[in-house]
Amino acid sequence: MSRQASANEIACRRRIEAALIAALVILVAIGHWRVALHDADSSVVLVRRPRGVMGTDCVLAAVVAQRDATTAEAALDAAEVLLRQVEARMSNWLDVSEVSQLGAAAAGVLVPLSPDTLAVLTAARDAFDLTGQTFDVTCRPQVELWRRAGETAIIPDVSAVAEARAASRWEDLDLTDSGVVKRTSSASVDLGGIAKGYGIDLALRSMQRSGLRGGLVDVGGDVACFGQQPGGRPWLIAVRNPQRRGPIAQLRVGDRAVATSGDYARYFEIEGKRYSHIIDPRTGWPAEAARSATVVADTAIVADIWATALSVLGAEGLEGLPQGVEALVVHDRQGGQRLVCTPGFRTLFIGPPAEAIPAIPSRPP
Ligand code: AMP
Ligand code: MG
């Protein structure tokens, strides 16, 4: 059963080209559950794969004593509800989402927003400054311009890029305690680079509050975990190789989160050239500095923000990471790929990485 599930998992991953794989650890844990059936205090793991969460694959895992299996079921239910709620509020694709309503609103009108959406917007505004203005949720006009370019296979002209850049400004959004007032009707936000992380944190925290021994939330390859698997085993997270099949490395991250962004997962091609779905707000063009960026942080929202920002900044951004945030950047070099990571990221590897990975020499305190 576990071999078949593992094959399914791999097929799924290939389809959506998600960056991280949590399947291995979970399947090992399922095997353990089977041998622990007769002992009420032994840990078991319940795994759920709800469909259609945030438009991608989702894996939820809860570790409890055998006798508390119903607690785990309830914890998984609650986690799933929270993820779906975040999606309903923050999706770009649902007309009724708060983000879509904000985009459609006229200037000068207060658009009421839930505390969740306001919390994400506030974190995004802080991140704009922290990331040297490379993480910018106001860049929706640019994202849409390049999405159309992908559909028509025509590069936008200089004036269209300039216009989209001019329409992407935090100055056009006034955040209040209850919502947002736009200063121009064209202002809009895209929370695609941060909402998943926020949702993962909400889901994981609710699982922690349920008294589980361990838990894991994986949405499209962005993962957060706490505690341990049955048998005291740590959760292990595999980092996907953006260039070929198979992982670059396996990580032991403890009670932390991992997020990966890159141009290998979602991209479009025009005249044979590959363009990322991540925009460099400094130029208005798709980001080019990294094939992928994997970030480990205490929370999934921080990992999500920095994975997107490092896709814009490239390896040069590693030195500007805040304390407690570790990262690996993969970028193209002379026909091949080069990997570089922070010294702290090196300590997370289980066994040697598949390729030589230099660490940047030092980071400012
Ligand atoms: P992620 O996969 O977390 O890197 O998020 C990528 C998504 O974030 C894109 O599909 C856009 O919806 C949005 N996005 C694109 N560029 C940026 C940017 N520079 N800052 C913030 N969000 C962005
Ligand atoms: Mg992100």
Short mmCIF file of C-alpha atoms and ligand atoms in Angstrom, two decimals:
data_model
loop_
_atom_site.label_atom_id
_atom_site.label_comp_id
_atom_site.label_asym_id
_atom_site.label_seq_id
_atom_site.Cartn_x
_atom_site.Cartn_y
_atom_site.Cartn_z
CA MET A 1 0.00 0.00 0.00
CA SER A 2 2.71 2.44 0.90
CA ARG A 3 4.62 1.68 -2.31
CA GLN A 4 1.55 2.46 -4.37
CA ALA A 5 0.82 5.61 -2.38
CA SER A 6 4.41 6.69 -2.87
CA ALA A 7 4.13 6.26 -6.65
CA ASN A 8 0.92 8.30 -6.64
CA GLU A 9 2.61 10.96 -4.62
CA ILE A 10 5.51 11.17 -7.04
CA ALA A 11 3.16 11.36 -10.04
CA CYS A 12 1.21 14.14 -8.35
CA ARG A 13 4.34 16.06 -7.55
CA ARG A 14 5.58 15.82 -11.12
CA ARG A 15 2.27 17.09 -12.40
CA ILE A 16 2.25 20.26 -10.42
CA GLU A 17 6.04 20.39 -10.17
CA ALA A 18 5.85 21.28 -6.51
CA ALA A 19 9.13 22.11 -4.94
CA LEU A 20 9.17 20.06 -1.78
CA ILE A 21 8.14 16.55 -1.00
CA ALA A 22 6.83 15.48 2.36
CA ALA A 23 5.55 12.12 1.19
CA LEU A 24 8.46 9.99 2.28
CA VAL A 25 8.21 10.85 5.95
CA ILE A 26 4.47 10.54 5.97
CA LEU A 27 4.43 7.13 4.36
CA VAL A 28 7.04 5.86 6.78
CA ALA A 29 4.76 7.08 9.52
CA ILE A 30 1.76 5.27 8.08
CA GLY A 31 3.75 2.03 8.24
CA HIS A 32 4.43 2.73 11.87
CA TRP A 33 0.77 3.25 12.63
CA ARG A 34 0.04 -0.23 11.39
CA VAL A 35 2.50 -1.86 13.77
CA ALA A 36 1.28 0.22 16.71
CA LEU A 37 -2.38 -0.76 16.57
CA HIS A 38 -2.41 -2.80 19.77
CA ASP A 39 -0.84 -0.13 22.01
CA ALA A 40 -3.19 2.74 23.01
CA ASP A 41 -0.29 5.03 23.98
CA SER A 42 1.74 4.46 20.84
CA SER A 43 1.80 7.33 18.40
CA VAL A 44 -0.13 7.05 15.20
CA VAL A 45 -0.29 9.42 12.27
CA LEU A 46 -3.44 10.32 10.37
CA VAL A 47 -2.84 11.67 6.89
CA ARG A 48 -5.32 13.54 4.75
CA ARG A 49 -5.00 14.83 1.19
CA PRO A 50 -7.89 17.27 0.71
CA ARG A 51 -8.51 18.17 -2.92
CA GLY A 52 -8.59 21.63 -4.41
CA VAL A 53 -7.05 23.51 -1.49
CA MET A 54 -5.56 26.75 -2.88
CA GLY A 55 -5.55 25.22 -6.34
CA THR A 56 -2.78 22.78 -5.56
CA ASP A 57 -1.90 19.57 -3.74
CA CYS A 58 -2.32 19.52 0.00
CA VAL A 59 -1.17 17.05 2.65
CA LEU A 60 -2.16 17.29 6.31
CA ALA A 61 -0.72 14.93 8.91
CA ALA A 62 -1.52 14.66 12.62
CA VAL A 63 0.38 12.54 15.15
CA VAL A 64 -1.47 11.45 18.32
CA ALA A 65 -1.65 8.59 20.79
CA GLN A 66 -3.59 5.68 19.31
CA ARG A 67 -6.41 6.27 21.80
CA ASP A 68 -6.78 9.91 20.63
CA ALA A 69 -7.39 9.24 16.95
CA THR A 70 -10.68 11.15 17.04
CA THR A 71 -8.81 14.22 18.32
CA ALA A 72 -6.58 13.98 15.28
CA GLU A 73 -9.59 13.73 12.94
CA ALA A 74 -11.06 16.88 14.46
CA ALA A 75 -7.70 18.66 14.24
CA LEU A 76 -7.40 17.79 10.54
CA ASP A 77 -10.98 18.98 9.91
CA ALA A 78 -10.24 22.31 11.56
CA ALA A 79 -6.95 22.76 9.68
CA GLU A 80 -8.64 22.09 6.35
CA VAL A 81 -11.43 24.58 7.11
CA LEU A 82 -8.87 27.28 7.93
CA LEU A 83 -6.96 26.75 4.69
CA ARG A 84 -10.15 26.93 2.65
CA GLN A 85 -11.19 30.08 4.49
CA VAL A 86 -7.93 31.82 3.66
CA GLU A 87 -8.35 30.83 0.03
CA ALA A 88 -11.95 32.11 -0.05
CA ARG A 89 -10.80 35.48 1.28
CA MET A 90 -7.52 35.98 -0.57
CA SER A 91 -7.74 34.17 -3.90
CA ASN A 92 -7.11 36.12 -7.10
CA TRP A 93 -9.32 33.69 -8.95
CA LEU A 94 -12.59 33.92 -7.02
CA ASP A 95 -14.69 36.98 -7.88
CA VAL A 96 -16.23 36.99 -4.42
CA SER A 97 -12.91 36.96 -2.54
CA GLU A 98 -12.01 40.03 -0.51
CA VAL A 99 -8.97 40.56 -2.73
CA SER A 100 -11.14 40.58 -5.87
CA GLN A 101 -13.63 42.94 -4.26
CA LEU A 102 -10.79 45.25 -3.32
CA GLY A 103 -9.50 45.19 -6.90
CA ALA A 104 -12.96 46.05 -8.29
CA ALA A 105 -13.67 48.84 -5.78
CA ALA A 106 -13.79 52.52 -6.67
CA ALA A 107 -11.35 55.03 -5.21
CA GLY A 108 -12.26 56.66 -1.90
CA VAL A 109 -14.57 53.88 -0.68
CA LEU A 110 -13.77 51.83 2.42
CA VAL A 111 -13.57 48.17 1.42
CA PRO A 112 -14.21 46.15 4.59
CA LEU A 113 -11.74 43.29 5.07
CA SER A 114 -11.50 40.41 7.53
CA PRO A 115 -8.81 40.53 10.22
CA ASP A 116 -7.02 37.72 8.33
CA THR A 117 -6.77 39.67 5.08
CA LEU A 118 -5.75 42.82 6.94
CA ALA A 119 -3.06 40.86 8.81
CA VAL A 120 -1.66 39.57 5.52
CA LEU A 121 -1.72 43.03 3.94
CA THR A 122 0.07 44.49 6.95
CA ALA A 123 2.74 41.75 6.82
CA ALA A 124 3.08 42.36 3.07
CA ARG A 125 3.56 46.08 3.56
CA ASP A 126 6.31 45.46 6.14
CA ALA A 127 7.90 42.91 3.79
CA PHE A 128 8.01 45.50 0.98
CA ASP A 129 10.56 47.51 2.95
CA LEU A 130 12.41 44.53 4.46
CA THR A 131 13.02 42.96 1.03
CA GLY A 132 14.31 46.11 -0.64
CA GLN A 133 10.92 46.59 -2.34
CA THR A 134 11.21 43.30 -4.22
CA PHE A 135 8.27 41.64 -2.43
CA ASP A 136 5.41 43.82 -3.56
CA VAL A 137 1.80 42.65 -3.45
CA THR A 138 0.69 45.85 -5.19
CA CYS A 139 2.32 44.52 -8.38
CA ARG A 140 -0.91 42.92 -9.57
CA PRO A 141 -1.17 45.17 -12.67
CA GLN A 142 2.28 43.88 -13.68
CA VAL A 143 1.40 40.25 -12.92
CA GLU A 144 -1.70 40.60 -15.09
CA LEU A 145 0.18 42.31 -17.91
CA TRP A 146 2.66 39.41 -18.07
CA ARG A 147 -0.06 36.81 -17.68
CA ARG A 148 -1.67 38.25 -20.83
CA ALA A 149 1.75 38.24 -22.50
CA GLY A 150 2.01 34.52 -21.72
CA GLU A 151 -1.42 33.91 -23.22
CA THR A 152 -0.81 35.91 -26.39
CA ALA A 153 2.91 35.08 -26.66
CA ILE A 154 3.60 38.78 -27.28
CA ILE A 155 6.08 40.73 -25.17
CA PRO A 156 4.39 43.91 -23.84
CA ASP A 157 5.76 47.18 -25.16
CA VAL A 158 7.78 49.57 -23.04
CA SER A 159 4.87 51.92 -22.37
CA ALA A 160 2.60 49.09 -21.18
CA VAL A 161 5.30 47.93 -18.73
CA ALA A 162 5.78 51.50 -17.50
CA GLU A 163 2.03 51.97 -17.08
CA ALA A 164 1.68 48.73 -15.09
CA ARG A 165 4.61 49.74 -12.89
CA ALA A 166 3.09 53.15 -12.25
CA ALA A 167 -0.19 51.47 -11.21
CA SER A 168 1.64 49.33 -8.59
CA ARG A 169 2.10 51.57 -5.58
CA TRP A 170 1.59 51.11 -1.86
CA GLU A 171 0.88 54.86 -1.75
CA ASP A 172 -2.44 54.11 -3.48
CA LEU A 173 -3.69 51.94 -0.59
CA ASP A 174 -4.69 53.26 2.83
CA LEU A 175 -4.89 50.44 5.38
CA THR A 176 -7.33 51.14 8.24
CA ASP A 177 -8.38 49.00 11.21
CA SER A 178 -11.36 47.63 9.32
CA GLY A 179 -10.36 47.65 5.66
CA VAL A 180 -8.64 49.48 2.83
CA VAL A 181 -9.40 52.70 1.01
CA LYS A 182 -7.92 52.95 -2.48
CA ARG A 183 -6.66 56.29 -3.78
CA THR A 184 -6.98 55.25 -7.41
CA SER A 185 -9.46 52.79 -8.84
CA SER A 186 -6.68 50.91 -10.71
CA ALA A 187 -4.92 49.89 -7.46
CA SER A 188 -5.14 46.18 -6.64
CA VAL A 189 -3.25 43.52 -4.75
CA ASP A 190 -2.07 40.00 -5.46
CA LEU A 191 -1.54 37.87 -2.35
CA GLY A 192 -0.36 34.82 -4.32
CA GLY A 193 3.14 35.11 -2.86
CA ILE A 194 2.12 35.24 0.81
CA ALA A 195 -1.41 33.89 1.46
CA LYS A 196 -0.38 30.25 1.28
CA GLY A 197 2.22 30.78 4.01
CA TYR A 198 -0.32 32.59 6.18
CA GLY A 199 -2.84 29.78 5.73
CA ILE A 200 -0.26 27.11 6.56
CA ASP A 201 0.62 28.93 9.78
CA LEU A 202 -3.04 29.21 10.79
CA ALA A 203 -3.65 25.53 10.09
CA LEU A 204 -0.52 24.38 11.90
CA ARG A 205 -1.20 26.54 14.96
CA SER A 206 -4.70 25.18 15.23
CA MET A 207 -3.28 21.64 15.09
CA GLN A 208 -0.78 22.53 17.83
CA ARG A 209 -3.57 23.86 20.02
CA SER A 210 -5.39 20.53 19.67
CA GLY A 211 -2.70 18.83 21.72
CA LEU A 212 -1.23 16.70 18.96
CA ARG A 213 2.21 15.14 19.37
CA GLY A 214 3.20 16.28 15.92
CA GLY A 215 1.77 17.73 12.76
CA LEU A 216 2.57 18.73 9.23
CA VAL A 217 0.84 21.00 6.72
CA ASP A 218 1.98 20.91 3.09
CA VAL A 219 0.28 23.13 0.53
CA GLY A 220 1.80 22.88 -2.93
CA GLY A 221 5.20 22.02 -1.52
CA ASP A 222 5.32 24.80 1.09
CA VAL A 223 5.49 22.95 4.39
CA ALA A 224 5.38 23.64 8.12
CA CYS A 225 5.72 21.00 10.82
CA PHE A 226 6.02 20.56 14.56
CA GLY A 227 6.79 17.73 16.96
CA GLN A 228 7.71 14.34 15.68
CA GLN A 229 6.44 11.40 13.73
CA PRO A 230 5.58 8.15 15.50
CA GLY A 231 8.67 6.51 16.94
CA GLY A 232 10.24 9.91 17.67
CA ARG A 233 11.36 10.32 14.09
CA PRO A 234 11.84 13.89 12.86
CA TRP A 235 9.97 15.20 9.85
CA LEU A 236 12.24 15.26 6.83
CA ILE A 237 11.62 17.60 3.90
CA ALA A 238 13.09 17.00 0.45
CA VAL A 239 14.11 19.98 -1.69
CA ARG A 240 13.38 19.43 -5.34
CA ASN A 241 16.06 19.92 -7.95
CA PRO A 242 14.75 22.60 -10.35
CA GLN A 243 16.75 21.21 -13.25
CA ARG A 244 16.16 17.47 -13.12
CA ARG A 245 14.08 14.91 -11.34
CA GLY A 246 14.90 14.00 -7.76
CA PRO A 247 15.76 16.01 -4.69
CA ILE A 248 18.80 18.21 -4.27
CA ALA A 249 18.85 17.62 -0.57
CA GLN A 250 16.87 16.40 2.41
CA LEU A 251 16.38 18.75 5.32
CA ARG A 252 15.63 18.31 8.99
CA VAL A 253 13.95 21.60 9.93
CA GLY A 254 12.49 20.97 13.41
CA ASP A 255 9.43 23.04 14.32
CA ARG A 256 9.79 25.33 11.33
CA ALA A 257 8.53 26.02 7.84
CA VAL A 258 10.00 25.64 4.36
CA ALA A 259 8.86 27.41 1.20
CA THR A 260 10.19 27.28 -2.34
CA SER A 261 9.57 29.67 -5.23
CA GLY A 262 10.95 29.50 -8.70
CA ASP A 263 10.47 29.71 -12.40
CA TYR A 264 10.43 25.94 -12.87
CA ALA A 265 7.03 25.46 -11.29
CA ARG A 266 5.02 28.15 -13.03
CA TYR A 267 6.32 29.92 -16.10
CA PHE A 268 5.48 30.75 -19.69
CA GLU A 269 7.52 30.80 -22.85
CA ILE A 270 7.71 33.40 -25.61
CA GLU A 271 9.90 32.70 -28.65
CA GLY A 272 11.63 29.89 -26.83
CA LYS A 273 12.55 32.00 -23.79
CA ARG A 274 11.23 31.04 -20.39
CA TYR A 275 9.67 33.76 -18.22
CA SER A 276 8.91 33.49 -14.51
CA HIS A 277 5.49 34.20 -12.99
CA ILE A 278 7.31 36.31 -10.39
CA ILE A 279 7.78 39.97 -11.31
CA ASP A 280 10.76 42.13 -10.48
CA PRO A 281 8.91 45.29 -9.37
CA ARG A 282 12.09 47.32 -9.86
CA THR A 283 11.98 46.77 -13.63
CA GLY A 284 8.43 45.59 -14.34
CA TRP A 285 9.86 42.50 -16.05
CA PRO A 286 9.70 38.85 -14.94
CA ALA A 287 12.38 37.97 -12.37
CA GLU A 288 15.50 36.30 -13.74
CA ALA A 289 17.95 36.08 -10.86
CA ALA A 290 17.13 32.54 -9.65
CA ARG A 291 15.75 29.25 -10.89
CA SER A 292 14.52 28.55 -7.39
CA ALA A 293 14.81 29.83 -3.84
CA THR A 294 14.11 27.64 -0.81
CA VAL A 295 13.67 29.35 2.54
CA VAL A 296 13.48 27.92 6.07
CA ALA A 297 11.97 30.17 8.75
CA ASP A 298 10.03 29.97 12.01
CA THR A 299 6.78 30.69 10.21
CA ALA A 300 5.47 29.77 6.78
CA ILE A 301 4.46 33.35 6.02
CA VAL A 302 8.06 34.52 6.44
CA ALA A 303 9.38 31.59 4.38
CA ASP A 304 6.80 32.33 1.67
CA ILE A 305 7.66 36.04 1.52
CA TRP A 306 11.41 35.48 1.30
CA ALA A 307 11.19 32.64 -1.22
CA THR A 308 9.39 35.05 -3.59
CA ALA A 309 11.76 37.94 -2.77
CA LEU A 310 14.89 35.82 -3.30
CA SER A 311 13.56 34.77 -6.70
CA VAL A 312 13.86 38.47 -7.56
CA LEU A 313 17.06 39.21 -5.67
CA GLY A 314 18.95 36.00 -6.45
CA ALA A 315 21.93 34.83 -4.41
CA GLU A 316 22.84 38.45 -3.63
CA GLY A 317 19.76 38.60 -1.45
CA LEU A 318 21.09 35.92 0.91
CA GLU A 319 23.21 38.43 2.81
CA GLY A 320 20.22 40.61 3.57
CA LEU A 321 18.10 37.90 5.17
CA PRO A 322 16.86 38.59 8.71
CA GLN A 323 18.22 36.54 11.60
CA GLY A 324 16.63 33.11 11.81
CA VAL A 325 15.85 32.95 8.11
CA GLU A 326 17.99 30.50 6.11
CA ALA A 327 17.92 29.95 2.37
CA LEU A 328 19.25 28.13 -0.66
CA VAL A 329 19.27 29.78 -4.09
CA VAL A 330 19.69 27.90 -7.37
CA HIS A 331 20.60 29.97 -10.40
CA ASP A 332 21.78 29.38 -13.94
CA ARG A 333 25.42 29.67 -14.69
CA GLN A 334 27.36 28.88 -17.85
CA GLY A 335 24.86 26.40 -19.15
CA GLY A 336 24.54 24.66 -15.79
CA GLN A 337 23.17 25.59 -12.41
CA ARG A 338 24.90 26.96 -9.35
CA LEU A 339 23.65 26.55 -5.81
CA VAL A 340 24.51 28.82 -2.92
CA CYS A 341 23.12 28.89 0.63
CA THR A 342 23.46 30.61 3.97
CA PRO A 343 25.76 28.90 6.51
CA GLY A 344 22.72 28.12 8.68
CA PHE A 345 20.99 26.34 5.82
CA ARG A 346 23.98 23.98 5.54
CA THR A 347 23.33 22.69 9.06
CA LEU A 348 19.86 21.44 8.02
CA PHE A 349 21.07 18.90 5.46
CA ILE A 350 20.59 15.23 6.21
CA GLY A 351 23.61 13.62 4.62
CA PRO A 352 25.54 15.32 1.86
CA PRO A 353 23.54 17.32 -0.69
CA ALA A 354 23.36 15.88 -4.19
CA GLU A 355 25.53 18.71 -5.51
CA ALA A 356 28.33 20.80 -4.07
CA ILE A 357 26.70 23.81 -2.40
CA PRO A 358 28.93 26.66 -1.24
CA ALA A 359 27.68 28.77 1.65
CA ILE A 360 28.03 32.54 1.51
CA PRO A 361 31.01 33.32 3.75
CA SER A 362 29.32 35.36 6.44
CA ARG A 363 26.21 37.33 7.27
CA PRO A 364 25.95 40.59 9.09
CA PRO A 365 24.65 40.18 12.69
P1 AMP B 1 5.33 32.33 -4.81
O1 AMP B 1 5.06 31.07 -5.55
O2 AMP B 1 5.07 32.27 -3.35
O3 AMP B 1 6.70 32.87 -5.12
O4 AMP B 1 4.28 33.41 -5.34
C1 AMP B 1 4.25 33.80 -6.67
C2 AMP B 1 3.03 34.64 -6.91
O5 AMP B 1 3.14 35.89 -6.19
C3 AMP B 1 2.85 35.04 -8.35
O6 AMP B 1 2.12 34.05 -9.06
C4 AMP B 1 2.07 36.34 -8.23
O7 AMP B 1 0.72 36.05 -7.96
C5 AMP B 1 2.68 36.97 -6.99
N1 AMP B 1 3.88 37.79 -7.26
C6 AMP B 1 4.59 37.89 -8.41
N2 AMP B 1 5.65 38.70 -8.25
C7 AMP B 1 5.60 39.14 -6.98
C8 AMP B 1 6.42 40.02 -6.23
N3 AMP B 1 7.52 40.61 -6.73
N4 AMP B 1 6.07 40.27 -4.93
C9 AMP B 1 4.97 39.69 -4.39
N5 AMP B 1 4.15 38.85 -5.05
C10 AMP B 1 4.47 38.57 -6.33
MG MG B 2 5.94 33.29 -1.76
#
